[in-house]
XYZ file of C-alpha atoms in Angstrom:
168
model
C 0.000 0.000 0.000
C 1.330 3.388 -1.079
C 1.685 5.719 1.695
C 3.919 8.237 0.144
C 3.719 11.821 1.641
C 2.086 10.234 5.416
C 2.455 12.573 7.760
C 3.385 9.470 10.610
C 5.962 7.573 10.582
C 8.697 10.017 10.306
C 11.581 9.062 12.143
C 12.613 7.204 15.548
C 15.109 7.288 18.228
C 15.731 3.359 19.594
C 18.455 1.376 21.069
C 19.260 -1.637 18.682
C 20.384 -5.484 20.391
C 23.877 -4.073 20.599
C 22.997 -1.111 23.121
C 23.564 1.890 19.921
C 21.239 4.259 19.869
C 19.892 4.285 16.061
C 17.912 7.114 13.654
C 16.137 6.677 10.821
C 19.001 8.215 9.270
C 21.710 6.078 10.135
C 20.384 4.168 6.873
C 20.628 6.637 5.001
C 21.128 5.334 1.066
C 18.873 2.086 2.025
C 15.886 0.955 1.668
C 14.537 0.251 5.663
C 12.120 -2.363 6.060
C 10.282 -1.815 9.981
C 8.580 -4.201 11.541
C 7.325 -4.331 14.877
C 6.494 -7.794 17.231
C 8.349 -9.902 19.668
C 10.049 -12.491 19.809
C 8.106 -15.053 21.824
C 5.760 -14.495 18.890
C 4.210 -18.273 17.643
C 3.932 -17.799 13.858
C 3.656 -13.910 12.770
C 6.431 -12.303 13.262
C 9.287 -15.126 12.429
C 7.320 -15.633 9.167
C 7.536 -11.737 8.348
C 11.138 -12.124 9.207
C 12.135 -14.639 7.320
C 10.465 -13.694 4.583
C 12.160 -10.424 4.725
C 15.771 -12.487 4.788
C 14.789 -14.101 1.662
C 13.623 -10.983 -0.195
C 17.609 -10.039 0.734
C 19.129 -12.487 -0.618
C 15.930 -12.661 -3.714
C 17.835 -8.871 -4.411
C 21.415 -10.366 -4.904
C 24.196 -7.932 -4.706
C 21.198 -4.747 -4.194
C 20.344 -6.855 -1.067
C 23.517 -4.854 0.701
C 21.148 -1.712 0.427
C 17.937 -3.171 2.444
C 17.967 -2.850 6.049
C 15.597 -4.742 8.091
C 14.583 -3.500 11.685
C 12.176 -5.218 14.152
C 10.920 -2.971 16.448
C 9.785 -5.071 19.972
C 6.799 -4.501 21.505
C 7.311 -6.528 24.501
C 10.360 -4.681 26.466
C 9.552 -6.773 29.446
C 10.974 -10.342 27.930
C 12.890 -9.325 24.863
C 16.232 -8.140 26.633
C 19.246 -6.901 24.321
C 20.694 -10.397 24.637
C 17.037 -11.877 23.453
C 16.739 -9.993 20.667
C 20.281 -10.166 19.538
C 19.872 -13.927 19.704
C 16.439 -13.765 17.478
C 18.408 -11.581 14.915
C 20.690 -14.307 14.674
C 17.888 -16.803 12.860
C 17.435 -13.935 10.225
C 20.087 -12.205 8.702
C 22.993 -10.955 10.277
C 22.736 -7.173 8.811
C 19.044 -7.025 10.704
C 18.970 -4.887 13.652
C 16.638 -5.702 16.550
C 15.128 -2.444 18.230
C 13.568 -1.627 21.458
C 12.278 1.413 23.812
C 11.451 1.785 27.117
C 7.624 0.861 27.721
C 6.487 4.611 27.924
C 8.736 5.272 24.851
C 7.271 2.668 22.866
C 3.585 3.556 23.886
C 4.671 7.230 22.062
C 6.301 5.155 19.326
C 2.952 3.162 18.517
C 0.949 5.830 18.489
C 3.370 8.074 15.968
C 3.294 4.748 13.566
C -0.547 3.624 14.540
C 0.717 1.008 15.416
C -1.741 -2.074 17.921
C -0.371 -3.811 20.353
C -2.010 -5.202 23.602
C -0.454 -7.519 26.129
C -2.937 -10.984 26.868
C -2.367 -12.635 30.222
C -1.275 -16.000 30.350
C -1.878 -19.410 32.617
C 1.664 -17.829 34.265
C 3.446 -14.486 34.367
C 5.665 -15.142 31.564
C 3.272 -17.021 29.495
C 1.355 -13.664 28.262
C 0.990 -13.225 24.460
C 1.012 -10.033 22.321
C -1.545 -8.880 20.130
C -0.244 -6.699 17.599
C -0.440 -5.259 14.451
C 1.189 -7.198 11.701
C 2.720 -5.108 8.672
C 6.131 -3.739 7.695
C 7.158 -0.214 6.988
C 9.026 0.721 3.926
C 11.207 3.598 4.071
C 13.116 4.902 0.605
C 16.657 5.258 0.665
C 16.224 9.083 1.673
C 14.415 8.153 4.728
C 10.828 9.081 3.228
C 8.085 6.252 3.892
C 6.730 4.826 0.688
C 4.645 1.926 1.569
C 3.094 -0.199 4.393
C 3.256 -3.791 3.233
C 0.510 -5.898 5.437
C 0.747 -9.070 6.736
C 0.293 -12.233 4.361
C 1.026 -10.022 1.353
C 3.521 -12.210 -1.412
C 7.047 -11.575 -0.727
C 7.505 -11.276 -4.525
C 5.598 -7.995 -4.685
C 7.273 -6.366 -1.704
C 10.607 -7.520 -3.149
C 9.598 -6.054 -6.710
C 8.851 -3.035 -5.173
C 11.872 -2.497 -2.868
C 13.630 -2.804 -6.480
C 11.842 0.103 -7.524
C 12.598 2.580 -4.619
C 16.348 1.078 -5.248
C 16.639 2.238 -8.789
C 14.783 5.136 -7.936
C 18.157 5.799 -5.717
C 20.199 5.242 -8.053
């Protein structure tokens, strides 16, 4: 879905699984891919993952100039070392993300973004219900397009192409 010229969405300030605080403009001259879930997640959010890994490699050698972020929405499990871990399943060039809970409540809002904790049988056990979608952010740091859940990976990898060239 186009959302060229959104007035959300612009721009974040988040500590990534190796404790550096990142920008949206740190990625400057790439195409940024955000998504935001957790990592206890059962099926979502390891699918959009992985499906983001293979549109890398899908973009051969351009693949250098996609950046994929997951933004957690569960600060309470997902520690540094958690997420740095989860990364690891992925790609090694994809950042893991996370805020402080009343930062993140602020962050969700700026990128309308749904996310509810669900109590479990135990204290850990909870679940997350969340909004399931990836931002895509050009290579100057504009957001293009929000690419929903269960959407084919060929079209989303098509169109990162497009906002490549479009760099180029």
């Amino acid at each position: 879905m186009d959302v060229t010229g959104a007035e959300y969405g612009k721009g974040f300030e988040l500590t990534d699984h190796n404790g550096q605080v990142r920008h949206l403009g740190d990625f400057a001259g790439k195409v940024v891919v955000m998504f935001f879930g957790y990592t206890q997640c059962p099926d979502v959010c390891p699918t959009s993952m992985a499906e983001l890994a293979g549109i890398k490699k899908a973009l051969g050698k351009d693949g250098d100039r996609l950046q994929g972020l997951f933004v957690s929405i569960d600060p309470q499990r997902d520690t540094p070392e958690v997420l740095k871990g989860y990364m690891a399943n992925f790609d090694p060039t994809f950042l893991a993300l996370s805020a402080p809970p009343d930062k993140l409540a602020e962050l969700a809002k700026d990128y309308k973004i749904y996310y509810k904790k669900v109590e479990g049988k135990t204290p850990n056990s909870y679940t997350m219900d969340h909004s399931a979608g990836s931002y895509v952010y050009d290579t100057k740091g504009q957001l293009r397009l929000f690419s929903r859940y269960g959407s084919d990976p060929k079209g989303l990898t098509e169109d990162i192409r497009i906002l490549l060239r479009q760099a180029s």
